[in-house]
């Protein structure tokens, strides 16, 4: 079983559009996973039938039982996150600030503090309208542990692949370089970076490459909107060459990207004469890389 | 809104404005840098880049570096001589950042949340805290505009501690700024919360597509939970604006401005140029937004 993770560093480069275009033409071959859990959008295009919908629990937070609290204030003294506040009769914890370290619960002289598990989101096991098995999730508002939720979506997608005897998992990763991306990339057979020729795009691409090398990942690149700035497009080609990262495809700037999304379609579905052959080609190149 | 007294008896009103978006790539940074640069001509303004994983404001703000410092957090360091291998630290740590390997305690600083529990409660005092680099804070001056960039070290997992330190720096070094504009991370997770939770107001930049709308609605829910008042700016505005307009009217969210979808914006942006002097449509949008900000303060 192989895993291809589409990432971007910078937002808005067309990561999800590329992912969806590929998923549409290879609907019968792969499993789709949406690991961009705090702004998951693939379901808007694939409008899946949800078969499984489960809450996901991860991490703990401190809760003070006001009946047992003697208001001694030791919890507030040890908390490094200023999460403990004081009422007239008892202390209480602001859950948005609590990091769940459990220091307060450990030292509370009357054991008034418990550390219940937190629901951080929901995970879904679904079938896309194209028939493709799909794992996705929704992170609760302001929840921590997005990395853990990403890991859960990835393991669910593997289970779906086994169940449906499919060998390939296509993952829509998250932007940035922090914990959700690191979780998206762990165990990937290929990180496909979608970039655009802007100074910001190039800078973000370099940071993602650094991250990839740190984890010794196999990487490949797609330049989207390549005609927006030919000079920087050349710079991206040179940078990738120096790092021995192949550029699998360059795509032109096109309003089709937003038009297709507006109709809830993939590029390859919205305008097949323009895009189908290109994405078939891209897919062949991806398969060669893995 | 934070109101405090200066050394003189005059009362100054300070506004901290977060600029964010649910979806990435909607033009949040474009708005932040252009608005800050333009606003600084009239008002004492600070721009802070809190999108620490991929900070891009510096591409557009060309100024003189005034100060650079390494932002650090405290993590435990294991002292082999003092340790009696009781193993309590490992059972206490809820972040799995301490592991026992044979007769060694290994500290994984990327996973540590700096709660000090192990260090302060270790019976042998064998886990003193030491500094671990998170990233860099750079202070830059571009004409009238002050700019602070927070940039996360590659391989560091948690963005929120660096964001909090950058905001501490702002409190300590720029308390009197009339306007503090925060270019905040996209999404709705902990780093977005860390960047926006101290703001007096948030501007949400979106685009008129179903992705833009969906992610906008998540960001709106998040900011409502934080009880931060909001307004929306539609970027790449065009024929599909109705999508966002209907949502905003249903949710009673004001739309402060619309920035038209112009290919020349994409070209100038790609070169790292400020746009408002060259794109009158954008300058007009900024005028509209500034008028609203002045009404608030």
Coordinates of C-alpha atoms in Angstrom, one line a residue:
Chain A
X1 CA 0.0 0.0 0.0
X2 CA 1.4 3.4 -1.0
X3 CA 0.5 6.9 0.3
X4 CA 0.8 10.1 -1.7
X5 CA 0.4 13.3 0.4
X6 CA -0.4 16.6 -1.4
X7 CA 0.9 19.6 0.6
X8 CA 1.6 23.2 -0.2
X9 CA 3.3 25.2 2.6
X10 CA 1.5 28.3 1.4
X11 CA -2.3 28.3 1.3
X12 CA -4.3 28.9 -1.9
X13 CA -1.8 27.4 -4.4
X14 CA -4.4 24.9 -5.6
X15 CA -3.5 21.9 -3.4
X16 CA -7.0 20.7 -2.9
X17 CA -8.0 21.3 -6.6
X18 CA -5.0 19.2 -7.8
X19 CA -5.9 16.5 -5.3
X20 CA -9.5 16.5 -6.4
X21 CA -8.7 16.4 -10.1
X22 CA -6.5 13.3 -9.6
X23 CA -9.1 11.6 -7.3
X24 CA -11.8 12.1 -9.9
X25 CA -10.0 10.4 -12.8
X26 CA -8.7 7.6 -10.6
X27 CA -11.9 7.1 -8.6
X28 CA -11.8 3.3 -8.9
X29 CA -8.2 2.9 -7.9
X30 CA -7.6 4.8 -4.7
X31 CA -8.7 5.8 -1.3
X32 CA -9.1 9.5 -0.5
X33 CA -8.1 11.1 2.9
X34 CA -8.7 14.7 3.8
X35 CA -6.0 15.6 6.4
X36 CA -6.5 19.3 6.2
X37 CA -8.7 18.8 9.2
X38 CA -9.1 22.4 10.4
X39 CA -10.3 23.6 6.9
X40 CA -11.4 20.3 5.3
X41 CA -12.9 21.1 1.9
X42 CA -12.8 17.9 -0.2
X43 CA -16.2 16.8 1.0
X44 CA -17.7 19.9 -0.7
X45 CA -16.5 18.5 -4.0
X46 CA -17.0 14.8 -3.4
X47 CA -20.3 15.1 -1.4
X48 CA -19.8 11.7 0.3
X49 CA -22.3 9.4 1.8
X50 CA -21.2 9.1 5.4
X51 CA -21.3 5.5 6.7
X52 CA -19.4 6.1 9.9
X53 CA -19.5 9.2 12.1
X54 CA -17.7 9.0 15.4
X55 CA -16.5 11.5 18.0
X56 CA -12.8 11.6 18.4
X57 CA -11.2 12.0 21.8
X58 CA -7.6 13.1 22.4
X59 CA -5.8 14.7 25.3
X60 CA -7.2 15.8 28.6
X61 CA -8.1 19.0 30.3
X62 CA -8.4 20.0 34.0
X63 CA -11.8 20.3 35.6
X64 CA -12.2 21.5 39.2
X65 CA -15.1 20.1 41.2
X66 CA -16.4 23.2 42.9
X67 CA -18.0 21.1 45.7
X68 CA -14.6 19.8 46.9
X69 CA -12.5 22.8 46.1
X70 CA -11.3 24.7 49.2
X71 CA -10.1 27.6 47.2
X72 CA -6.5 27.3 48.5
X73 CA -5.2 28.5 45.1
X74 CA -2.2 26.0 44.8
X75 CA -3.5 25.0 41.3
X76 CA -3.3 28.6 40.1
X77 CA 0.3 28.9 41.6
X78 CA 1.7 26.0 39.6
X79 CA -0.2 26.6 36.3
X80 CA 2.2 28.0 33.7
X81 CA -0.6 28.7 31.2
X82 CA -2.6 31.0 33.4
X83 CA -5.6 28.7 32.8
X84 CA -6.8 28.7 36.4
X85 CA -9.2 31.4 37.5
X86 CA -10.8 32.2 40.8
X87 CA -14.5 32.5 41.6
X88 CA -15.8 33.5 45.0
X89 CA -16.1 30.0 46.3
X90 CA -13.9 27.9 44.1
X91 CA -11.2 27.9 41.4
X92 CA -12.0 27.0 37.8
X93 CA -10.1 26.2 34.6
X94 CA -10.4 28.0 31.3
X95 CA -10.4 25.2 28.9
X96 CA -9.1 27.3 26.0
X97 CA -6.0 28.1 28.0
X98 CA -5.5 24.7 29.7
X99 CA -2.8 22.5 28.0
X100 CA -3.7 19.4 30.0
X101 CA -0.4 18.9 31.7
X102 CA -2.1 17.7 34.9
X103 CA 0.2 19.6 37.3
X104 CA -2.8 21.1 39.1
X105 CA -4.5 17.7 39.5
X106 CA -1.4 16.1 40.9
X107 CA -0.8 18.7 43.6
X108 CA -4.4 19.5 44.6
X109 CA -4.4 18.7 48.4
X110 CA -8.1 17.7 48.3
X111 CA -8.1 15.9 44.9
X112 CA -10.7 18.2 43.5
X113 CA -9.3 18.2 40.0
X114 CA -9.9 15.5 37.4
X115 CA -8.5 15.3 33.9
X116 CA -11.3 14.0 31.6
X117 CA -10.5 13.2 28.0
X118 CA -11.5 15.9 25.5
X119 CA -13.6 15.4 22.4
X120 CA -11.6 17.3 19.7
X121 CA -13.6 16.5 16.6
X122 CA -15.4 13.9 14.6
X123 CA -14.1 11.4 12.2
X124 CA -16.0 10.1 9.2
X125 CA -15.8 7.0 7.0
X126 CA -17.5 7.7 3.8
X127 CA -18.1 6.9 0.1
X128 CA -17.5 9.8 -2.3
X129 CA -20.1 10.4 -5.0
X130 CA -17.5 8.9 -7.4
X131 CA -17.6 5.6 -5.4
X132 CA -14.2 6.2 -3.9
X133 CA -13.8 5.3 -0.2
X134 CA -13.0 8.4 1.8
X135 CA -11.7 9.2 5.3
X136 CA -12.2 12.7 6.6
X137 CA -12.7 14.6 9.8
X138 CA -13.8 17.8 11.4
X139 CA -11.8 19.5 14.1
X140 CA -13.9 21.1 16.8
X141 CA -13.6 24.9 17.1
X142 CA -10.4 25.8 18.8
X143 CA -9.4 22.2 19.6
X144 CA -5.8 21.2 20.2
X145 CA -4.4 17.9 18.9
X146 CA -5.1 18.5 15.2
X147 CA -2.0 16.3 14.7
X148 CA -3.6 13.4 16.5
X149 CA -6.8 13.8 14.4
X150 CA -4.7 13.8 11.2
X151 CA -3.0 10.6 12.4
X152 CA -6.5 9.1 13.0
X153 CA -7.7 10.0 9.5
X154 CA -4.6 8.4 8.0
X155 CA -5.0 5.2 9.9
X156 CA -8.7 5.1 9.0
X157 CA -7.8 5.6 5.3
X158 CA -5.4 2.6 5.5
X159 CA -8.2 0.5 7.0
X160 CA -10.5 1.5 4.1
X161 CA -7.8 0.7 1.6
X162 CA -7.5 -2.8 3.1
X163 CA -11.2 -3.3 3.2
X164 CA -11.7 -2.3 -0.4
X165 CA -8.5 -3.9 -1.6
X166 CA -7.0 -0.7 -2.9
X167 CA -3.3 -0.1 -3.1
X168 CA -3.1 3.7 -3.2
X169 CA -4.1 6.4 -0.7
X170 CA -4.3 10.0 -1.9
X171 CA -4.0 12.5 1.0
X172 CA -5.0 16.2 1.0
X173 CA -2.5 17.4 3.6
X174 CA -2.6 20.6 5.6
X175 CA -0.8 23.9 4.9
X176 CA 2.2 25.2 7.0
X177 CA 5.0 23.2 8.5
X178 CA 3.8 22.5 12.1
X179 CA 2.3 19.5 13.8
X180 CA -0.7 18.7 11.5
X181 CA 1.7 18.7 8.4
X182 CA 4.3 16.6 10.2
X183 CA 1.5 14.2 11.1
X184 CA 0.2 14.2 7.5
X185 CA 3.7 13.4 6.2
X186 CA 4.6 10.7 8.6
X187 CA 4.9 7.4 6.7
X188 CA 4.2 9.0 3.3
X189 CA 5.7 7.4 0.2
X190 CA 5.6 10.7 -1.7
X191 CA 5.1 14.3 -0.7
X192 CA 3.7 16.1 -3.7
X193 CA 4.2 19.9 -3.2
X194 CA 1.9 22.2 -5.1
X195 CA 3.4 25.7 -5.4
X196 CA 3.0 28.9 -7.3
X197 CA 5.6 31.3 -8.8
X198 CA 5.4 34.1 -6.3
X199 CA 8.1 35.1 -3.8
X200 CA 5.9 34.0 -1.0
X201 CA 5.2 30.7 -2.8
X202 CA 8.9 30.0 -3.3
X203 CA 9.8 30.9 0.3
X204 CA 7.1 28.6 1.7
X205 CA 8.2 25.9 -0.7
X206 CA 11.8 26.1 0.5
X207 CA 10.6 25.7 4.1
X208 CA 8.4 22.7 3.2
X209 CA 11.4 21.2 1.4
X210 CA 13.6 21.7 4.6
X211 CA 10.9 19.9 6.6
X212 CA 10.8 17.1 4.1
X213 CA 14.5 16.6 4.1
X214 CA 14.5 16.5 7.9
X215 CA 12.2 13.5 7.7
X216 CA 14.0 12.1 4.7
X217 CA 10.9 12.1 2.6
X218 CA 10.7 11.5 -1.1
X219 CA 9.4 14.7 -2.7
X220 CA 8.0 16.0 -6.0
X221 CA 6.7 19.3 -7.1
X222 CA 3.8 20.7 -9.2
X223 CA 4.0 24.4 -10.2
X224 CA 0.5 25.9 -10.5
X225 CA -0.2 29.2 -12.2
X226 CA 3.2 28.9 -13.8
X227 CA 2.7 31.8 -16.2
X228 CA 1.9 34.3 -13.5
X229 CA 5.6 35.1 -13.1
X230 CA 8.1 33.5 -15.5
X231 CA 11.1 34.8 -13.6
X232 CA 10.1 33.2 -10.3
X233 CA 8.9 30.1 -12.1
X234 CA 12.5 29.7 -13.4
X235 CA 13.8 30.3 -9.9
X236 CA 11.6 27.5 -8.6
X237 CA 12.9 25.1 -11.3
X238 CA 16.4 25.9 -10.3
X239 CA 15.8 25.5 -6.6
X240 CA 14.1 22.1 -7.3
X241 CA 17.0 21.1 -9.5
X242 CA 19.5 21.9 -6.8
X243 CA 17.6 19.8 -4.4
X244 CA 17.1 16.9 -6.8
X245 CA 13.3 17.2 -6.6
X246 CA 11.5 16.5 -9.9
X247 CA 8.9 18.9 -11.2
X248 CA 6.2 16.6 -12.4
X249 CA 3.9 19.2 -14.0
X250 CA 3.4 22.9 -14.6
X251 CA -0.2 24.1 -14.8
X252 CA -1.3 27.4 -16.3
X253 CA -3.2 30.2 -14.4
X254 CA -6.8 29.5 -15.1
X255 CA -10.2 30.6 -13.8
X256 CA -11.3 27.0 -14.2
X257 CA -9.9 26.4 -10.7
X258 CA -12.5 28.7 -9.0
X259 CA -15.2 28.0 -11.6
X260 CA -15.0 24.2 -11.0
X261 CA -15.1 24.7 -7.2
X262 CA -18.1 27.0 -7.5
X263 CA -20.0 24.2 -9.3
X264 CA -18.8 21.7 -6.8
X265 CA -16.8 19.9 -9.5
X266 CA -13.3 18.8 -10.0
X267 CA -11.2 20.4 -12.8
X268 CA -11.1 17.1 -14.8
X269 CA -14.9 17.0 -14.6
X270 CA -15.6 20.6 -15.3
X271 CA -13.4 20.9 -18.4
X272 CA -12.1 17.5 -19.4
X273 CA -10.8 18.5 -22.8
X274 CA -8.5 21.0 -21.0
X275 CA -7.5 19.0 -18.0
X276 CA -8.0 15.3 -18.3
X277 CA -4.9 14.5 -20.3
X278 CA -2.7 16.7 -18.1
X279 CA -3.8 15.0 -14.9
X280 CA -3.6 11.5 -16.5
X281 CA 0.0 12.4 -17.3
X282 CA 0.6 13.7 -13.8
X283 CA -0.7 10.5 -12.3
X284 CA 1.6 8.4 -14.5
X285 CA 4.5 10.5 -13.3
X286 CA 3.5 10.1 -9.7
X287 CA 3.3 6.4 -10.0
X288 CA 6.8 6.3 -11.5
X289 CA 8.1 8.2 -8.4
X290 CA 6.7 5.7 -6.0
Chain B
X1 CA -10.9 47.5 23.7
X2 CA -7.9 48.2 25.9
X3 CA -7.9 51.7 27.3
X4 CA -5.2 53.0 29.6
X5 CA -3.6 56.2 30.8
X6 CA -0.3 57.5 29.4
X7 CA 2.2 59.4 31.4
X8 CA 0.3 62.5 30.5
X9 CA -3.3 62.5 31.6
X10 CA -4.6 62.0 28.0
X11 CA -6.4 58.8 27.4
X12 CA -5.2 56.8 24.4
X13 CA -7.2 54.1 22.8
X14 CA -5.4 51.1 21.4
X15 CA -6.9 48.7 18.8
X16 CA -5.5 45.3 18.2
X17 CA -6.9 43.9 14.9
X18 CA -6.4 40.3 13.9
X19 CA -6.5 39.7 10.1
X20 CA -7.3 36.0 9.5
X21 CA -9.1 33.7 7.2
X22 CA -10.5 30.2 7.5
X23 CA -9.0 29.1 4.2
X24 CA -5.4 29.7 3.3
X25 CA -4.4 31.8 0.3
X26 CA -7.4 34.1 0.3
X27 CA -5.3 37.3 0.5
X28 CA -4.9 37.7 4.2
X29 CA -1.3 38.7 4.0
X30 CA -1.9 41.0 1.0
X31 CA -4.5 42.9 3.0
X32 CA -2.4 42.9 6.2
X33 CA 0.7 44.4 4.6
X34 CA -1.0 46.9 2.4
X35 CA -3.4 48.0 5.1
X36 CA -0.6 48.4 7.6
X37 CA 1.6 50.3 5.2
X38 CA -1.2 52.7 4.2
X39 CA -2.5 53.1 7.7
X40 CA 0.9 54.0 9.0
X41 CA 0.8 57.2 7.0
X42 CA -2.0 58.5 9.2
X43 CA -1.8 56.5 12.4
X44 CA 0.9 55.1 14.7
X45 CA 0.8 51.5 13.4
X46 CA 2.5 48.1 14.1
X47 CA 2.2 45.1 11.9
X48 CA 2.9 41.7 13.5
X49 CA 3.4 38.5 11.4
X50 CA 2.0 35.7 13.5
X51 CA 1.6 33.3 10.6
X52 CA 4.8 31.8 12.1
X53 CA 4.9 28.6 10.1
X54 CA 5.1 30.4 6.8
X55 CA 5.6 34.1 7.6
X56 CA 5.4 36.2 4.3
X57 CA 4.8 39.8 5.4
X58 CA 8.5 40.5 5.1
X59 CA 8.4 39.8 1.4
X60 CA 6.4 43.1 1.1
X61 CA 7.8 45.1 4.0
X62 CA 11.3 46.2 3.1
X63 CA 12.8 48.1 6.0
X64 CA 15.7 48.3 8.3
X65 CA 16.3 45.4 10.7
X66 CA 16.5 47.0 14.2
X67 CA 16.6 43.9 16.4
X68 CA 16.6 40.2 16.1
X69 CA 16.3 37.8 19.0
X70 CA 15.9 34.0 19.4
X71 CA 12.6 33.1 21.0
X72 CA 13.1 30.2 23.4
X73 CA 11.0 28.1 25.7
X74 CA 12.1 26.2 28.7
X75 CA 12.3 22.4 28.6
X76 CA 13.8 19.9 31.1
X77 CA 17.4 18.7 30.7
X78 CA 18.2 15.4 32.3
X79 CA 21.0 15.3 34.9
X80 CA 22.4 11.8 35.0
X81 CA 24.3 12.3 38.2
X82 CA 21.3 13.5 40.3
X83 CA 18.8 11.0 38.9
X84 CA 17.8 8.0 40.9
X85 CA 15.8 6.5 38.0
X86 CA 12.5 6.5 40.1
X87 CA 10.6 7.0 36.8
X88 CA 8.0 9.4 38.3
X89 CA 8.7 12.0 35.6
X90 CA 7.7 9.5 32.9
X91 CA 4.4 8.6 34.5
X92 CA 3.6 12.3 35.1
X93 CA 4.3 13.6 31.7
X94 CA 1.1 13.7 29.6
X95 CA 2.9 14.7 26.4
X96 CA 5.2 11.7 26.2
X97 CA 8.2 14.0 26.1
X98 CA 10.2 11.9 28.5
X99 CA 11.2 8.4 27.6
X100 CA 13.3 5.8 29.4
X101 CA 15.8 4.0 27.3
X102 CA 17.8 1.5 29.3
X103 CA 19.4 3.6 32.0
X104 CA 18.9 6.9 30.3
X105 CA 16.0 9.4 30.4
X106 CA 15.5 10.9 27.0
X107 CA 13.8 14.3 26.7
X108 CA 11.9 15.1 23.5
X109 CA 11.7 18.9 23.5
X110 CA 9.4 19.1 20.5
X111 CA 6.7 17.3 22.5
X112 CA 7.2 19.3 25.7
X113 CA 4.7 21.9 26.7
X114 CA 6.9 23.6 29.3
X115 CA 4.6 22.9 32.2
X116 CA 7.5 22.5 34.6
X117 CA 5.8 19.6 36.4
X118 CA 8.6 17.1 36.1
X119 CA 11.2 19.7 36.8
X120 CA 9.6 21.1 39.9
X121 CA 8.4 17.8 41.4
X122 CA 11.4 15.6 40.6
X123 CA 12.5 14.2 44.0
X124 CA 16.1 14.3 42.9
X125 CA 16.0 17.7 41.2
X126 CA 17.4 16.0 38.2
X127 CA 15.5 17.8 35.6
X128 CA 16.5 21.4 35.6
X129 CA 14.9 23.6 32.9
X130 CA 16.9 24.9 30.1
X131 CA 16.2 27.0 27.0
X132 CA 15.2 25.4 23.7
X133 CA 15.0 27.6 20.6
X134 CA 11.5 28.0 19.0
X135 CA 12.2 30.6 16.4
X136 CA 13.2 34.2 15.8
X137 CA 11.6 37.5 16.5
X138 CA 12.7 40.3 14.1
X139 CA 11.9 44.0 14.5
X140 CA 11.9 46.0 11.4
X141 CA 11.2 49.7 10.6
X142 CA 9.8 50.7 7.2
X143 CA 9.3 54.4 7.1
X144 CA 6.5 55.1 9.6
X145 CA 5.6 51.5 10.0
X146 CA 6.9 49.2 12.8
X147 CA 6.9 45.6 11.9
X148 CA 7.6 42.5 14.0
X149 CA 8.0 39.1 12.5
X150 CA 7.8 35.8 14.4
X151 CA 9.4 32.9 12.4
X152 CA 9.2 29.3 13.6
X153 CA 12.2 27.1 13.4
X154 CA 11.7 24.2 11.0
X155 CA 10.9 20.9 12.8
X156 CA 9.3 22.7 15.8
X157 CA 5.8 21.2 16.0
X158 CA 3.9 23.7 18.2
X159 CA 3.3 27.2 16.8
X160 CA 1.3 28.6 19.8
X161 CA 4.2 29.2 22.2
X162 CA 6.1 31.3 19.7
X163 CA 2.9 33.3 18.9
X164 CA 2.4 34.0 22.6
X165 CA 6.0 35.1 23.0
X166 CA 5.6 37.5 20.0
X167 CA 2.5 39.0 21.6
X168 CA 4.4 39.4 24.9
X169 CA 7.1 41.2 23.0
X170 CA 4.4 43.5 21.5
X171 CA 3.0 44.3 25.0
X172 CA 6.4 45.1 26.3
X173 CA 7.8 47.1 23.3
X174 CA 4.8 48.7 21.6
X175 CA 2.2 49.3 24.3
X176 CA 1.2 52.7 22.9
X177 CA 0.6 51.8 19.3
X178 CA -2.7 53.2 18.0
X179 CA -3.2 50.2 15.7
X180 CA -1.7 46.8 16.0
X181 CA -2.5 44.6 13.0
X182 CA -1.9 40.9 13.4
X183 CA -1.4 38.7 10.3
X184 CA -2.8 35.6 12.0
X185 CA -2.6 31.9 10.9
X186 CA -5.4 30.5 8.8
X187 CA -7.7 27.7 10.0
X188 CA -9.4 27.3 13.4
X189 CA -6.9 25.3 15.4
X190 CA -4.8 26.3 18.4
X191 CA -2.3 28.5 16.6
X192 CA -5.1 30.6 15.1
X193 CA -6.7 30.9 18.6
X194 CA -3.4 31.9 20.1
X195 CA -3.0 34.7 17.6
X196 CA -6.5 36.1 17.7
X197 CA -7.6 35.6 21.3
X198 CA -6.2 38.9 22.5
X199 CA -7.5 41.0 19.6
X200 CA -10.2 43.6 20.0
X201 CA -11.5 43.0 16.5
X202 CA -11.0 40.5 13.7
X203 CA -11.1 41.1 9.9
X204 CA -11.8 37.9 8.0
X205 CA -10.6 37.8 4.4
X206 CA -12.5 35.4 2.2
X207 CA -13.1 34.6 -1.4
X208 CA -16.4 34.0 -3.1
X209 CA -16.1 30.2 -3.6
X210 CA -17.7 27.3 -1.7
X211 CA -14.3 26.6 -0.1
X212 CA -14.0 30.2 0.9
X213 CA -17.5 30.2 2.4
X214 CA -17.1 26.9 4.2
X215 CA -13.9 27.8 5.8
X216 CA -15.1 31.4 6.6
X217 CA -18.1 29.9 8.5
X218 CA -15.7 27.8 10.6
X219 CA -13.5 30.9 11.4
X220 CA -16.7 32.9 12.3
X221 CA -17.7 30.2 14.8
X222 CA -14.3 30.2 16.3
X223 CA -14.1 34.0 16.7
X224 CA -17.6 34.1 18.1
X225 CA -16.6 31.6 20.7
X226 CA -13.7 33.9 21.6
X227 CA -16.3 36.8 21.7
X228 CA -14.3 38.8 19.2
X229 CA -16.3 41.1 17.0
X230 CA -15.8 40.6 13.3
X231 CA -16.1 42.0 9.8
X232 CA -15.6 40.4 6.4
X233 CA -13.6 41.5 3.4
X234 CA -14.3 39.7 0.1
X235 CA -11.2 39.3 -2.0
X236 CA -11.2 38.3 -5.7
X237 CA -14.7 39.7 -5.7
X238 CA -16.8 39.1 -8.8
X239 CA -19.9 37.4 -10.1
X240 CA -20.2 34.9 -7.2
X241 CA -20.1 37.4 -4.3
X242 CA -23.8 36.5 -3.5
X243 CA -22.5 33.4 -1.9
X244 CA -20.7 35.3 0.8
X245 CA -23.2 38.2 0.9
X246 CA -26.1 35.9 1.7
X247 CA -24.2 34.2 4.5
X248 CA -23.1 37.5 6.0
X249 CA -26.5 39.0 5.9
X250 CA -28.0 35.9 7.5
X251 CA -25.3 35.9 10.2
X252 CA -25.4 39.8 10.6
X253 CA -21.8 40.1 9.8
X254 CA -20.8 43.4 8.2
X255 CA -18.9 43.3 4.8
X256 CA -16.4 46.1 5.0
X257 CA -15.1 46.0 1.5
X258 CA -14.7 44.0 -1.7
X259 CA -11.4 43.7 -3.5
X260 CA -12.0 43.0 -7.2
X261 CA -10.5 39.9 -8.9
X262 CA -7.7 41.4 -11.1
X263 CA -4.9 39.5 -12.7
X264 CA -2.6 42.4 -12.3
X265 CA -2.9 42.0 -8.5
X266 CA -1.6 38.4 -8.9
X267 CA 1.4 39.6 -10.9
X268 CA 2.4 42.4 -8.6
X269 CA 1.8 40.2 -5.6
X270 CA 4.1 37.5 -7.0
X271 CA 6.9 40.0 -7.2
X272 CA 6.5 40.9 -3.6
X273 CA 5.3 44.4 -4.3
X274 CA 2.9 46.5 -2.2
X275 CA -0.2 47.1 -4.3
X276 CA -2.1 50.0 -3.1
X277 CA -0.1 52.7 -4.9
X278 CA -0.5 50.8 -8.2
X279 CA -4.0 49.4 -8.0
X280 CA -6.5 52.2 -7.3
X281 CA -9.3 49.6 -6.7
X282 CA -7.3 48.3 -3.8
X283 CA -6.5 51.8 -2.4
X284 CA -10.3 52.5 -2.5
X285 CA -10.9 49.3 -0.5
X286 CA -8.3 50.3 2.1
X287 CA -9.9 53.7 2.4
X288 CA -13.2 52.0 3.2
X289 CA -11.6 49.7 5.7
X290 CA -9.6 52.5 7.4
X291 CA -12.8 54.5 7.7
X292 CA -14.4 51.6 9.5
X293 CA -11.4 51.1 11.8
X294 CA -11.4 54.8 12.7
X295 CA -15.1 54.5 13.6
X296 CA -14.2 51.6 16.0
X297 CA -11.5 53.4 17.8

